[in-house]
Amino acid sequence: MQNDIILKDLSFNYEGTPVLENINLHYSKKDFLAIIGPNGGGKSTLLKLMIGILKPQHGSVTLFGKSPGQVSERISYVPQNTFTTKGFPIQVLDIVLMGRLSKTKSFSFYSKNDKAMALKMLEKVGMETFAHHKINALSGGQRQRVFIARALASEAEILFLDEPTASIDTAGQIDIFKLLKQLNESIGIIIISHDINVAMNYATKVAHVNKTLYLHDVGNAKNFAIFDTKETPVHICPIELITATRCTHLHPKQS
Amino acid sequence: MEILQFSFMQNALIASLLISIICGLIGALVVINRMVFIAGGIAHGSYGGIGIALFFGFAPMLGASLFALFLGIILAYITHRNANRLDALVGALWAFGMALGIILTDLTPGYNVDLMSYLFGAILSVSTEDLYAMSAILVLVCGFVLLFYKQLLAMSFDAEFAKLRGINVTLLYFALVLIISLGVVITIRAVGLILVIALLTIPPYIAEKFTNSLWEMMIASTILAAFFCLSGLFLSYTFNLSSGASIILVATLAFCLQLLVEKVKRF
């Protein structure tokens, strides 16, 4: 199996409070990975470690065989908070163009090609008519689409999204997930989602993160036999709750 | 138009325009990056450099520039490391610079008449050398903004994303703070270190309300700053008032008008 991302014995703490412990993960960009878990469970921290915004205190992150900082132009990112400085004068198109930064020349303005690409990506998220609107005039859901377009404009091989559909209505969420699913034919998708239902319908792998990480294979979720165990699993697994089946993996006892 | 016949007036007008472009470009970046307090700290702290220059007997503006760059590096380092207690640290540097300046001028023999001009500006006594210095800094600021426009915009908007797109955000941030330091010091020549912040922040604040992009904001800020400088200069000449303070009063008046218009619009 191809391993585009390898997390090895990854641990992270904020001022002594452990957020993530002993995370191990192998990810191939063929997969659509949804990261779920409770608030404060370390989902965003994990994502930021994977893209290199945060540095691990223990263990290692390997992207395409290198450290995240060396391959930053091969990945892109949609942040959780898209509410920018109030009154900052900037148009939607100019934000999407930022996605082109690593593809365009350093000491000049954006090219026609960059602009065409940015417009194309706005069209993909259904925001092309807003290209010349100021970002501050847009709703939360519209902003999130713009930030997705910005990430798409990077032409990255793996796209990381931190709750990109948090302020989008259900119909809009499904549109976004459909788009991501279609993109997943050629690029990797790693998404933090609060909506397990939607995530389950599109993801091929689900990682449940709550200080530790449990990886679930969604493809087999409906087929596997009831997990026969004499030990009661201590980790309450949302995947089990939804699929009404038991996980194929063993949940180690939490101390 | 008899006032244009005086060479000091011609110098003052040219200086106003040069300063306006510098303030328009830098001010917009200061405002969108919420660095007003940092700029204030550099402006006031640079007084320490004036004290050092007087004490050791070299050009005060050179002392102020070098000291401002020194403060800029410290502030950029602090902001980059830990933005949490930034305001307290800026406040400390701000006071340190001023105190150092006062002590050193105290220790310098003879009363220095020029002192007030650094506090409140002396645009009417701008020399040809000052104009050269202003032009040089203007070229530097313009070059920086033109070369790194899209990187500066991306960093100001979303530094994490900019970093992920391969921009050396740390280096760019240090460069920005240093360019701001130089711009602030040269503006001190016109309106003084106490008033520089107003000229740096009021035009961009008004401009961002009616512009759609950073470059539009920069151009609008420049035009507004030039308007404030020229009308302030005219008022100071006509009514024999202090020039720096006149410029700032016009600017603050426009600021109040803008707030008023905004309030009225909401109804």
Short mmCIF file of C-alpha atoms in Angstrom, two decimals:
data_model
loop_
_atom_site.label_atom_id
_atom_site.label_comp_id
_atom_site.label_asym_id
_atom_site.label_seq_id
_atom_site.Cartn_x
_atom_site.Cartn_y
_atom_site.Cartn_z
CA MET A 1 0.00 0.00 0.00
CA GLN A 2 1.14 3.50 -0.85
CA ASN A 3 1.70 5.63 2.25
CA ASP A 4 1.45 9.34 1.49
CA ILE A 5 1.19 10.27 5.15
CA ILE A 6 2.79 8.37 7.99
CA LEU A 7 2.25 9.43 11.59
CA LYS A 8 4.51 7.61 13.98
CA ASP A 9 4.12 7.65 17.78
CA LEU A 10 2.88 11.21 17.62
CA SER A 11 2.25 13.05 20.90
CA PHE A 12 1.39 16.65 21.56
CA ASN A 13 0.59 18.72 24.64
CA TYR A 14 -0.40 22.33 25.23
CA GLU A 15 1.57 23.62 28.23
CA GLY A 16 1.71 20.21 29.84
CA THR A 17 -1.86 19.13 29.10
CA PRO A 18 -1.67 16.14 26.77
CA VAL A 19 -3.90 16.58 23.70
CA LEU A 20 -2.71 13.70 21.58
CA GLU A 21 -0.96 10.53 22.70
CA ASN A 22 0.78 7.92 20.65
CA ILE A 23 -0.96 8.54 17.34
CA ASN A 24 -0.09 6.15 14.53
CA LEU A 25 -1.63 6.45 11.09
CA HIS A 26 -0.90 5.42 7.54
CA TYR A 27 -2.80 7.31 4.90
CA SER A 28 -2.87 6.90 1.14
CA LYS A 29 -4.33 9.66 -1.00
CA LYS A 30 -6.75 7.22 -2.55
CA ASP A 31 -8.67 7.50 0.71
CA PHE A 32 -11.30 9.97 1.82
CA LEU A 33 -10.49 10.23 5.51
CA ALA A 34 -12.97 11.77 7.91
CA ILE A 35 -11.70 12.73 11.35
CA ILE A 36 -14.39 12.73 13.99
CA GLY A 37 -14.36 13.03 17.76
CA PRO A 38 -15.53 15.18 20.68
CA ASN A 39 -14.69 18.86 21.14
CA GLY A 40 -11.24 19.25 22.61
CA GLY A 41 -10.40 15.71 21.52
CA GLY A 42 -7.46 16.96 19.46
CA LYS A 43 -8.87 16.82 15.91
CA SER A 44 -7.68 20.27 14.84
CA THR A 45 -4.34 19.78 16.57
CA LEU A 46 -3.85 16.55 14.66
CA LEU A 47 -4.65 18.27 11.36
CA LYS A 48 -2.25 21.12 12.11
CA LEU A 49 0.48 18.63 12.98
CA MET A 50 -0.09 16.82 9.70
CA ILE A 51 0.29 19.98 7.61
CA GLY A 52 3.22 21.30 9.64
CA ILE A 53 1.63 24.38 11.23
CA LEU A 54 2.38 22.72 14.59
CA LYS A 55 5.51 20.72 15.33
CA PRO A 56 5.20 17.43 17.19
CA GLN A 57 6.86 17.22 20.61
CA HIS A 58 7.27 13.49 20.22
CA GLY A 59 7.10 11.19 17.24
CA SER A 60 7.15 12.12 13.58
CA VAL A 61 5.00 13.26 10.67
CA THR A 62 6.03 12.20 7.18
CA LEU A 63 4.32 13.58 4.08
CA PHE A 64 5.29 12.04 0.75
CA GLY A 65 8.38 10.71 2.51
CA LYS A 66 9.48 14.16 3.70
CA SER A 67 8.78 16.57 6.55
CA PRO A 68 5.60 18.67 6.04
CA GLY A 69 7.54 21.94 5.61
CA GLN A 70 9.37 20.57 2.57
CA VAL A 71 6.26 19.58 0.66
CA SER A 72 3.88 22.39 1.60
CA GLU A 73 3.09 23.21 -2.05
CA ARG A 74 1.77 19.66 -2.56
CA ILE A 75 -0.93 20.07 0.10
CA SER A 76 -3.57 22.66 0.84
CA TYR A 77 -5.80 23.59 3.71
CA VAL A 78 -9.21 25.02 4.59
CA PRO A 79 -9.12 26.58 8.07
CA GLN A 80 -11.90 26.25 10.62
CA ASN A 81 -12.36 29.94 11.28
CA THR A 82 -13.19 31.87 8.15
CA PHE A 83 -14.30 35.05 9.89
CA THR A 84 -11.58 37.47 9.01
CA THR A 85 -10.67 40.89 10.31
CA LYS A 86 -13.79 42.99 10.22
CA GLY A 87 -13.65 45.59 7.49
CA PHE A 88 -10.52 44.24 5.82
CA PRO A 89 -11.08 45.37 2.23
CA ILE A 90 -10.65 42.30 0.07
CA GLN A 91 -12.63 40.69 -2.72
CA VAL A 92 -13.49 37.02 -3.05
CA LEU A 93 -11.34 36.56 -6.18
CA ASP A 94 -8.27 38.00 -4.42
CA ILE A 95 -8.69 35.47 -1.61
CA VAL A 96 -8.97 32.53 -4.01
CA LEU A 97 -5.86 33.79 -5.84
CA MET A 98 -3.86 33.25 -2.64
CA GLY A 99 -4.16 29.55 -3.37
CA ARG A 100 -1.95 30.17 -6.44
CA LEU A 101 0.96 31.60 -4.44
CA SER A 102 3.19 28.54 -4.69
CA LYS A 103 2.42 28.04 -8.39
CA THR A 104 2.97 31.59 -9.64
CA LYS A 105 6.06 33.78 -10.05
CA SER A 106 7.40 35.34 -6.85
CA PHE A 107 8.06 38.96 -7.78
CA SER A 108 5.12 39.84 -9.96
CA PHE A 109 1.36 40.04 -9.84
CA TYR A 110 -0.89 37.05 -10.53
CA SER A 111 -1.05 35.95 -14.16
CA LYS A 112 -4.14 35.58 -16.38
CA ASN A 113 -3.79 31.86 -15.98
CA ASP A 114 -3.94 32.21 -12.18
CA LYS A 115 -7.08 34.32 -12.47
CA ALA A 116 -8.74 31.85 -14.85
CA MET A 117 -7.93 29.02 -12.44
CA ALA A 118 -9.30 30.98 -9.47
CA LEU A 119 -12.55 31.69 -11.33
CA LYS A 120 -12.86 28.05 -12.33
CA MET A 121 -12.55 26.99 -8.69
CA LEU A 122 -15.15 29.54 -7.63
CA GLU A 123 -17.44 28.01 -10.23
CA LYS A 124 -16.81 24.55 -8.74
CA VAL A 125 -18.09 25.70 -5.36
CA GLY A 126 -20.93 27.67 -6.93
CA MET A 127 -19.60 31.09 -5.99
CA GLU A 128 -18.51 32.50 -9.38
CA THR A 129 -21.08 35.31 -9.29
CA PHE A 130 -19.51 36.56 -6.05
CA ALA A 131 -15.97 36.93 -7.43
CA HIS A 132 -15.95 40.71 -7.02
CA HIS A 133 -17.93 40.89 -3.79
CA LYS A 134 -16.19 41.89 -0.58
CA ILE A 135 -15.71 38.90 1.72
CA ASN A 136 -17.24 40.77 4.66
CA ALA A 137 -20.55 41.00 2.84
CA LEU A 138 -20.86 37.20 2.66
CA SER A 139 -22.56 34.76 5.02
CA GLY A 140 -20.68 32.08 6.96
CA GLY A 141 -21.55 29.35 4.46
CA GLN A 142 -20.56 31.47 1.48
CA ARG A 143 -17.23 32.27 3.12
CA GLN A 144 -16.53 28.59 3.65
CA ARG A 145 -17.13 27.91 -0.05
CA VAL A 146 -14.71 30.69 -0.93
CA PHE A 147 -12.05 29.18 1.35
CA ILE A 148 -12.61 25.78 -0.23
CA ALA A 149 -12.12 27.38 -3.65
CA ARG A 150 -8.89 28.96 -2.38
CA ALA A 151 -7.59 25.56 -1.30
CA LEU A 152 -8.62 23.99 -4.63
CA ALA A 153 -6.77 26.71 -6.54
CA SER A 154 -3.52 25.37 -5.03
CA GLU A 155 -3.85 22.22 -7.19
CA ALA A 156 -2.66 20.20 -4.23
CA GLU A 157 -2.37 16.42 -4.04
CA ILE A 158 -3.95 16.22 -0.60
CA LEU A 159 -6.58 18.61 0.70
CA PHE A 160 -7.02 19.12 4.44
CA LEU A 161 -10.29 20.63 5.65
CA ASP A 162 -11.11 21.63 9.22
CA GLU A 163 -14.91 21.53 9.60
CA PRO A 164 -15.51 23.20 6.24
CA THR A 165 -19.26 22.76 6.40
CA ALA A 166 -19.87 24.03 9.94
CA SER A 167 -22.06 26.96 8.86
CA ILE A 168 -23.55 25.41 5.74
CA ASP A 169 -27.09 24.00 5.61
CA THR A 170 -27.59 20.28 4.96
CA ALA A 171 -28.21 20.63 1.21
CA GLY A 172 -25.11 22.79 0.89
CA GLN A 173 -23.10 20.30 2.95
CA ILE A 174 -24.05 17.47 0.63
CA ASP A 175 -22.98 19.58 -2.38
CA ILE A 176 -19.59 20.14 -0.78
CA PHE A 177 -19.16 16.49 0.13
CA LYS A 178 -20.15 15.43 -3.39
CA LEU A 179 -17.54 17.80 -4.77
CA LEU A 180 -14.91 16.43 -2.38
CA LYS A 181 -15.87 12.86 -3.28
CA GLN A 182 -15.43 13.68 -6.96
CA LEU A 183 -12.06 15.34 -6.23
CA ASN A 184 -11.03 12.24 -4.32
CA GLU A 185 -10.78 10.39 -7.64
CA SER A 186 -7.51 12.23 -8.19
CA ILE A 187 -6.47 13.80 -4.87
CA GLY A 188 -6.49 12.87 -1.20
CA ILE A 189 -9.15 14.34 1.11
CA ILE A 190 -8.72 14.59 4.88
CA ILE A 191 -11.61 16.30 6.57
CA ILE A 192 -12.60 17.07 10.14
CA SER A 193 -16.34 16.77 10.41
CA HIS A 194 -18.79 17.25 13.22
CA ASP A 195 -21.53 15.57 11.21
CA ILE A 196 -20.78 11.85 11.44
CA ASN A 197 -23.79 10.94 9.33
CA VAL A 198 -22.69 12.93 6.32
CA ALA A 199 -19.05 11.96 6.79
CA MET A 200 -19.95 8.25 6.90
CA ASN A 201 -21.67 8.47 3.55
CA TYR A 202 -18.65 9.82 1.73
CA ALA A 203 -15.58 8.77 3.66
CA THR A 204 -13.68 5.57 2.97
CA LYS A 205 -11.89 5.74 6.32
CA VAL A 206 -12.99 7.28 9.56
CA ALA A 207 -10.57 8.20 12.33
CA HIS A 208 -12.06 8.69 15.74
CA VAL A 209 -9.79 11.04 17.65
CA ASN A 210 -10.06 11.58 21.37
CA LYS A 211 -6.51 11.96 22.60
CA THR A 212 -5.87 8.62 20.88
CA LEU A 213 -6.80 7.60 17.37
CA TYR A 214 -8.91 4.66 16.16
CA LEU A 215 -9.13 4.07 12.47
CA HIS A 216 -12.29 2.58 11.00
CA ASP A 217 -12.66 1.15 7.57
CA VAL A 218 -16.02 2.42 6.36
CA GLY A 219 -16.13 0.24 3.29
CA ASN A 220 -16.58 -2.90 5.38
CA ALA A 221 -18.65 -1.31 8.07
CA LYS A 222 -21.92 -2.84 6.97
CA ASN A 223 -20.57 -6.28 6.16
CA PHE A 224 -18.62 -7.35 9.14
CA ALA A 225 -19.85 -9.85 11.54
CA ILE A 226 -20.84 -8.83 14.99
CA PHE A 227 -17.66 -8.46 16.88
CA ASP A 228 -17.66 -11.15 19.43
CA THR A 229 -15.89 -10.05 22.50
CA LYS A 230 -15.85 -11.00 26.07
CA GLU A 231 -14.21 -7.73 26.94
CA THR A 232 -16.50 -4.74 26.86
CA PRO A 233 -15.00 -2.02 24.72
CA VAL A 234 -14.23 0.95 26.92
CA HIS A 235 -14.09 3.44 24.12
CA ILE A 236 -17.59 4.48 23.05
CA CYS A 237 -17.37 4.31 19.33
CA PRO A 238 -19.74 6.59 17.38
CA ILE A 239 -19.24 4.43 14.32
CA GLU A 240 -20.83 1.53 16.13
CA LEU A 241 -23.74 3.68 17.22
CA ILE A 242 -24.52 4.65 13.66
CA THR A 243 -23.89 1.41 11.86
CA ALA A 244 -25.40 -0.62 14.68
CA THR A 245 -22.60 -3.10 14.17
CA ARG A 246 -19.47 -3.69 16.14
CA CYS A 247 -16.11 -2.48 15.00
CA THR A 248 -13.67 -4.90 13.44
CA HIS A 249 -10.86 -3.51 15.47
CA LEU A 250 -10.09 -4.06 19.08
CA HIS A 251 -10.42 -1.03 21.25
CA PRO A 252 -7.62 -1.23 23.79
CA LYS A 253 -8.72 -0.53 27.30
CA GLN A 254 -8.20 3.03 28.37
CA SER A 255 -6.33 3.34 31.60
CA MET B 1 -0.14 81.90 -4.43
CA GLU B 2 2.58 84.00 -2.87
CA ILE B 3 3.24 81.34 -0.26
CA LEU B 4 4.76 79.12 -2.95
CA GLN B 5 7.55 81.64 -3.50
CA PHE B 6 9.29 80.75 -0.25
CA SER B 7 11.74 77.93 -0.64
CA PHE B 8 10.88 76.58 2.84
CA MET B 9 7.26 76.37 1.69
CA GLN B 10 8.23 74.54 -1.49
CA ASN B 11 10.24 72.08 0.57
CA ALA B 12 7.33 71.65 2.96
CA LEU B 13 4.95 70.89 0.10
CA ILE B 14 7.28 68.36 -1.49
CA ALA B 15 7.87 66.78 1.94
CA SER B 16 4.10 66.58 2.49
CA LEU B 17 3.61 64.66 -0.72
CA LEU B 18 6.51 62.29 -0.06
CA ILE B 19 5.35 61.65 3.50
CA SER B 20 1.77 61.14 2.31
CA ILE B 21 2.74 58.34 -0.05
CA ILE B 22 4.90 56.69 2.64
CA CYS B 23 2.08 56.96 5.18
CA GLY B 24 -0.52 55.79 2.68
CA LEU B 25 1.37 52.60 1.84
CA ILE B 26 2.70 51.77 5.30
CA GLY B 27 -0.37 52.97 7.16
CA ALA B 28 -2.63 50.58 5.22
CA LEU B 29 -0.36 47.66 6.15
CA VAL B 30 -0.20 48.80 9.79
CA VAL B 31 -3.98 49.03 10.03
CA ILE B 32 -4.85 45.72 8.34
CA ASN B 33 -2.22 43.90 10.41
CA ARG B 34 -3.43 45.59 13.62
CA MET B 35 0.05 46.92 14.28
CA VAL B 36 -0.94 50.43 15.34
CA PHE B 37 0.39 49.95 18.84
CA ILE B 38 3.65 48.51 17.50
CA ALA B 39 4.06 51.53 15.21
CA GLY B 40 3.35 53.80 18.19
CA GLY B 41 5.98 52.01 20.26
CA ILE B 42 8.56 52.42 17.51
CA ALA B 43 7.71 56.11 17.03
CA HIS B 44 7.99 57.02 20.69
CA GLY B 45 10.79 54.63 21.49
CA SER B 46 12.88 56.14 18.67
CA TYR B 47 13.26 59.20 20.87
CA GLY B 48 15.93 57.17 22.64
CA GLY B 49 17.89 57.26 19.38
CA ILE B 50 17.63 61.04 19.26
CA GLY B 51 19.04 61.21 22.81
CA ILE B 52 21.90 58.89 21.87
CA ALA B 53 22.67 60.97 18.77
CA LEU B 54 22.68 64.26 20.70
CA PHE B 55 24.85 62.79 23.44
CA PHE B 56 27.44 61.37 21.06
CA GLY B 57 27.16 64.25 18.64
CA PHE B 58 25.80 62.81 15.40
CA ALA B 59 22.71 63.54 13.31
CA PRO B 60 19.55 63.05 15.40
CA MET B 61 17.51 61.56 12.53
CA LEU B 62 20.25 58.99 11.93
CA GLY B 63 20.16 58.10 15.62
CA ALA B 64 16.36 57.86 15.56
CA SER B 65 16.40 55.65 12.43
CA LEU B 66 18.97 53.22 13.79
CA PHE B 67 17.25 53.03 17.16
CA ALA B 68 13.86 52.53 15.47
CA LEU B 69 15.29 49.63 13.46
CA PHE B 70 16.70 48.17 16.68
CA LEU B 71 13.30 48.47 18.40
CA GLY B 72 11.63 47.06 15.28
CA ILE B 73 13.75 43.92 15.41
CA ILE B 74 12.97 43.40 19.10
CA LEU B 75 9.25 43.96 18.55
CA ALA B 76 9.10 41.70 15.51
CA TYR B 77 10.85 39.00 17.51
CA ILE B 78 8.43 39.37 20.42
CA THR B 79 5.30 39.43 18.26
CA HIS B 80 6.48 36.48 16.31
CA ARG B 81 7.20 34.44 19.43
CA ASN B 82 4.40 35.32 21.77
CA ALA B 83 1.63 37.67 20.82
CA ASN B 84 -0.22 37.21 24.12
CA ARG B 85 1.43 39.91 26.18
CA LEU B 86 2.40 42.05 23.25
CA ASP B 87 0.72 45.22 24.50
CA ALA B 88 2.55 45.17 27.84
CA LEU B 89 5.92 44.60 26.15
CA VAL B 90 5.34 47.33 23.57
CA GLY B 91 4.34 49.68 26.38
CA ALA B 92 7.57 48.93 28.21
CA LEU B 93 9.76 49.52 25.12
CA TRP B 94 7.80 52.67 24.33
CA ALA B 95 8.55 54.14 27.77
CA PHE B 96 12.13 52.84 27.82
CA GLY B 97 12.99 54.64 24.58
CA MET B 98 11.51 57.92 25.72
CA ALA B 99 13.18 57.74 29.14
CA LEU B 100 16.54 56.95 27.58
CA GLY B 101 16.13 59.91 25.24
CA ILE B 102 15.28 62.30 28.06
CA ILE B 103 18.15 61.16 30.30
CA LEU B 104 20.68 61.43 27.48
CA THR B 105 19.51 64.89 26.43
CA ASP B 106 19.73 65.92 30.11
CA LEU B 107 23.32 64.72 30.17
CA THR B 108 24.18 66.53 26.95
CA PRO B 109 25.69 69.95 27.73
CA GLY B 110 23.79 72.99 26.44
CA TYR B 111 20.07 73.43 25.86
CA ASN B 112 18.88 71.80 22.69
CA VAL B 113 16.38 74.01 20.85
CA ASP B 114 15.63 71.36 18.27
CA LEU B 115 13.96 69.09 20.79
CA MET B 116 10.42 70.33 20.23
CA SER B 117 10.73 69.77 16.51
CA TYR B 118 11.17 66.02 17.09
CA LEU B 119 8.21 65.89 19.39
CA PHE B 120 5.82 67.93 17.27
CA GLY B 121 7.46 67.99 13.85
CA ALA B 122 8.99 70.77 11.80
CA ILE B 123 7.78 70.42 8.27
CA LEU B 124 8.49 74.09 7.60
CA SER B 125 12.19 73.64 8.29
CA VAL B 126 12.68 70.54 6.14
CA SER B 127 16.04 70.75 4.37
CA THR B 128 16.98 69.50 0.92
CA GLU B 129 18.92 66.66 2.59
CA ASP B 130 15.74 65.68 4.43
CA LEU B 131 13.94 65.55 1.09
CA TYR B 132 16.61 63.21 -0.24
CA ALA B 133 16.24 60.98 2.81
CA MET B 134 12.46 60.95 2.40
CA SER B 135 12.76 60.11 -1.30
CA ALA B 136 15.15 57.26 -0.55
CA ILE B 137 12.76 55.75 1.99
CA LEU B 138 9.85 56.27 -0.37
CA VAL B 139 11.66 54.30 -3.07
CA LEU B 140 12.39 51.57 -0.55
CA VAL B 141 8.77 51.39 0.63
CA CYS B 142 7.37 51.43 -2.92
CA GLY B 143 9.81 48.74 -4.03
CA PHE B 144 8.93 46.55 -1.06
CA VAL B 145 5.19 46.90 -1.56
CA LEU B 146 5.34 46.36 -5.34
CA LEU B 147 7.64 43.34 -5.16
CA PHE B 148 5.85 41.61 -2.31
CA TYR B 149 2.29 42.86 -2.77
CA LYS B 150 0.63 39.47 -3.07
CA GLN B 151 2.75 37.93 -0.32
CA LEU B 152 2.01 40.85 2.02
CA LEU B 153 -1.70 40.59 1.27
CA ALA B 154 -1.71 36.84 1.88
CA MET B 155 0.24 37.15 5.13
CA SER B 156 -1.97 39.97 6.43
CA PHE B 157 -5.10 38.03 5.57
CA ASP B 158 -4.14 34.54 6.74
CA ALA B 159 -0.54 34.00 7.84
CA GLU B 160 -0.98 30.23 8.35
CA PHE B 161 -2.22 29.69 4.83
CA ALA B 162 0.48 31.98 3.41
CA LYS B 163 3.10 29.88 5.21
CA LEU B 164 1.58 26.72 3.81
CA ARG B 165 1.84 28.15 0.31
CA GLY B 166 5.59 28.38 0.77
CA ILE B 167 5.96 32.02 1.85
CA ASN B 168 8.66 32.71 4.42
CA VAL B 169 6.24 34.48 6.74
CA THR B 170 8.83 35.07 9.46
CA LEU B 171 11.22 36.86 7.13
CA LEU B 172 8.44 38.86 5.49
CA TYR B 173 7.09 39.93 8.88
CA PHE B 174 10.52 41.12 10.05
CA ALA B 175 10.98 43.01 6.78
CA LEU B 176 7.55 44.60 7.18
CA VAL B 177 8.30 45.76 10.73
CA LEU B 178 11.66 47.21 9.64
CA ILE B 179 10.10 49.05 6.69
CA ILE B 180 7.42 50.40 9.03
CA SER B 181 10.15 51.56 11.44
CA LEU B 182 11.90 53.55 8.73
CA GLY B 183 8.63 55.02 7.46
CA VAL B 184 7.63 56.05 10.97
CA VAL B 185 10.96 57.76 11.65
CA ILE B 186 10.90 59.77 8.44
CA THR B 187 7.31 60.83 9.10
CA ILE B 188 8.46 62.11 12.50
CA ARG B 189 10.37 64.81 10.60
CA ALA B 190 7.07 66.21 9.36
CA VAL B 191 4.55 65.81 12.17
CA GLY B 192 6.68 64.78 15.15
CA LEU B 193 6.78 61.50 17.03
CA ILE B 194 3.73 62.29 19.14
CA LEU B 195 1.48 62.86 16.15
CA VAL B 196 2.87 60.37 13.65
CA ILE B 197 0.42 57.65 14.63
CA ALA B 198 -2.56 59.78 13.64
CA LEU B 199 -1.19 60.40 10.15
CA LEU B 200 -0.35 56.73 9.81
CA THR B 201 -3.73 55.36 10.92
CA ILE B 202 -6.50 57.88 10.21
CA PRO B 203 -6.19 57.87 6.39
CA PRO B 204 -6.26 54.03 6.09
CA TYR B 205 -9.06 53.79 8.62
CA ILE B 206 -11.24 56.10 6.53
CA ALA B 207 -10.06 54.53 3.27
CA GLU B 208 -10.91 50.93 4.18
CA LYS B 209 -14.59 51.86 4.47
CA PHE B 210 -15.00 52.61 0.80
CA THR B 211 -12.33 50.56 -0.96
CA ASN B 212 -12.44 46.98 -2.27
CA SER B 213 -8.81 45.93 -2.09
CA LEU B 214 -5.53 46.64 -0.36
CA TRP B 215 -4.06 48.62 -3.26
CA GLU B 216 -7.17 50.78 -3.52
CA MET B 217 -6.91 51.33 0.23
CA MET B 218 -3.27 52.38 -0.18
CA ILE B 219 -4.05 54.87 -2.94
CA ALA B 220 -7.05 56.32 -1.10
CA SER B 221 -4.95 56.62 2.09
CA THR B 222 -2.23 58.45 0.18
CA ILE B 223 -4.72 60.95 -1.28
CA LEU B 224 -6.32 61.51 2.13
CA ALA B 225 -2.93 61.94 3.83
CA ALA B 226 -1.87 64.44 1.17
CA PHE B 227 -5.12 66.34 1.64
CA PHE B 228 -4.61 66.47 5.43
CA CYS B 229 -0.99 67.60 5.09
CA LEU B 230 -1.65 70.30 2.50
CA SER B 231 -4.74 71.72 4.15
CA GLY B 232 -3.05 71.57 7.57
CA LEU B 233 -0.06 73.37 6.14
CA PHE B 234 -2.28 76.02 4.59
CA LEU B 235 -4.12 76.57 7.88
CA SER B 236 -0.87 76.79 9.82
CA TYR B 237 0.49 79.39 7.36
CA THR B 238 -2.70 81.44 7.26
CA PHE B 239 -3.36 81.51 11.01
CA ASN B 240 0.24 81.22 12.14
CA LEU B 241 -0.31 77.90 13.93
CA SER B 242 1.98 74.96 14.65
CA SER B 243 2.15 72.96 11.40
CA GLY B 244 2.25 69.39 12.73
CA ALA B 245 -0.66 69.95 15.08
CA SER B 246 -2.70 71.66 12.33
CA ILE B 247 -2.23 68.66 10.03
CA ILE B 248 -3.36 66.26 12.74
CA LEU B 249 -6.35 68.40 13.69
CA VAL B 250 -7.57 68.33 10.09
CA ALA B 251 -7.06 64.55 10.04
CA THR B 252 -8.93 63.97 13.30
CA LEU B 253 -11.73 66.22 12.12
CA ALA B 254 -12.09 64.10 9.00
CA PHE B 255 -11.99 61.00 11.23
CA CYS B 256 -14.90 62.33 13.32
CA LEU B 257 -16.85 63.25 10.19
CA GLN B 258 -16.38 59.73 8.87
CA LEU B 259 -17.65 58.22 12.15
CA LEU B 260 -20.62 60.58 12.05
CA VAL B 261 -21.45 59.67 8.44
CA GLU B 262 -21.29 55.99 9.37
CA LYS B 263 -23.65 56.50 12.30
CA VAL B 264 -26.10 58.45 10.13
CA LYS B 265 -25.97 55.73 7.44
CA ARG B 266 -27.05 53.11 9.98
CA PHE B 267 -30.31 54.92 10.68
#
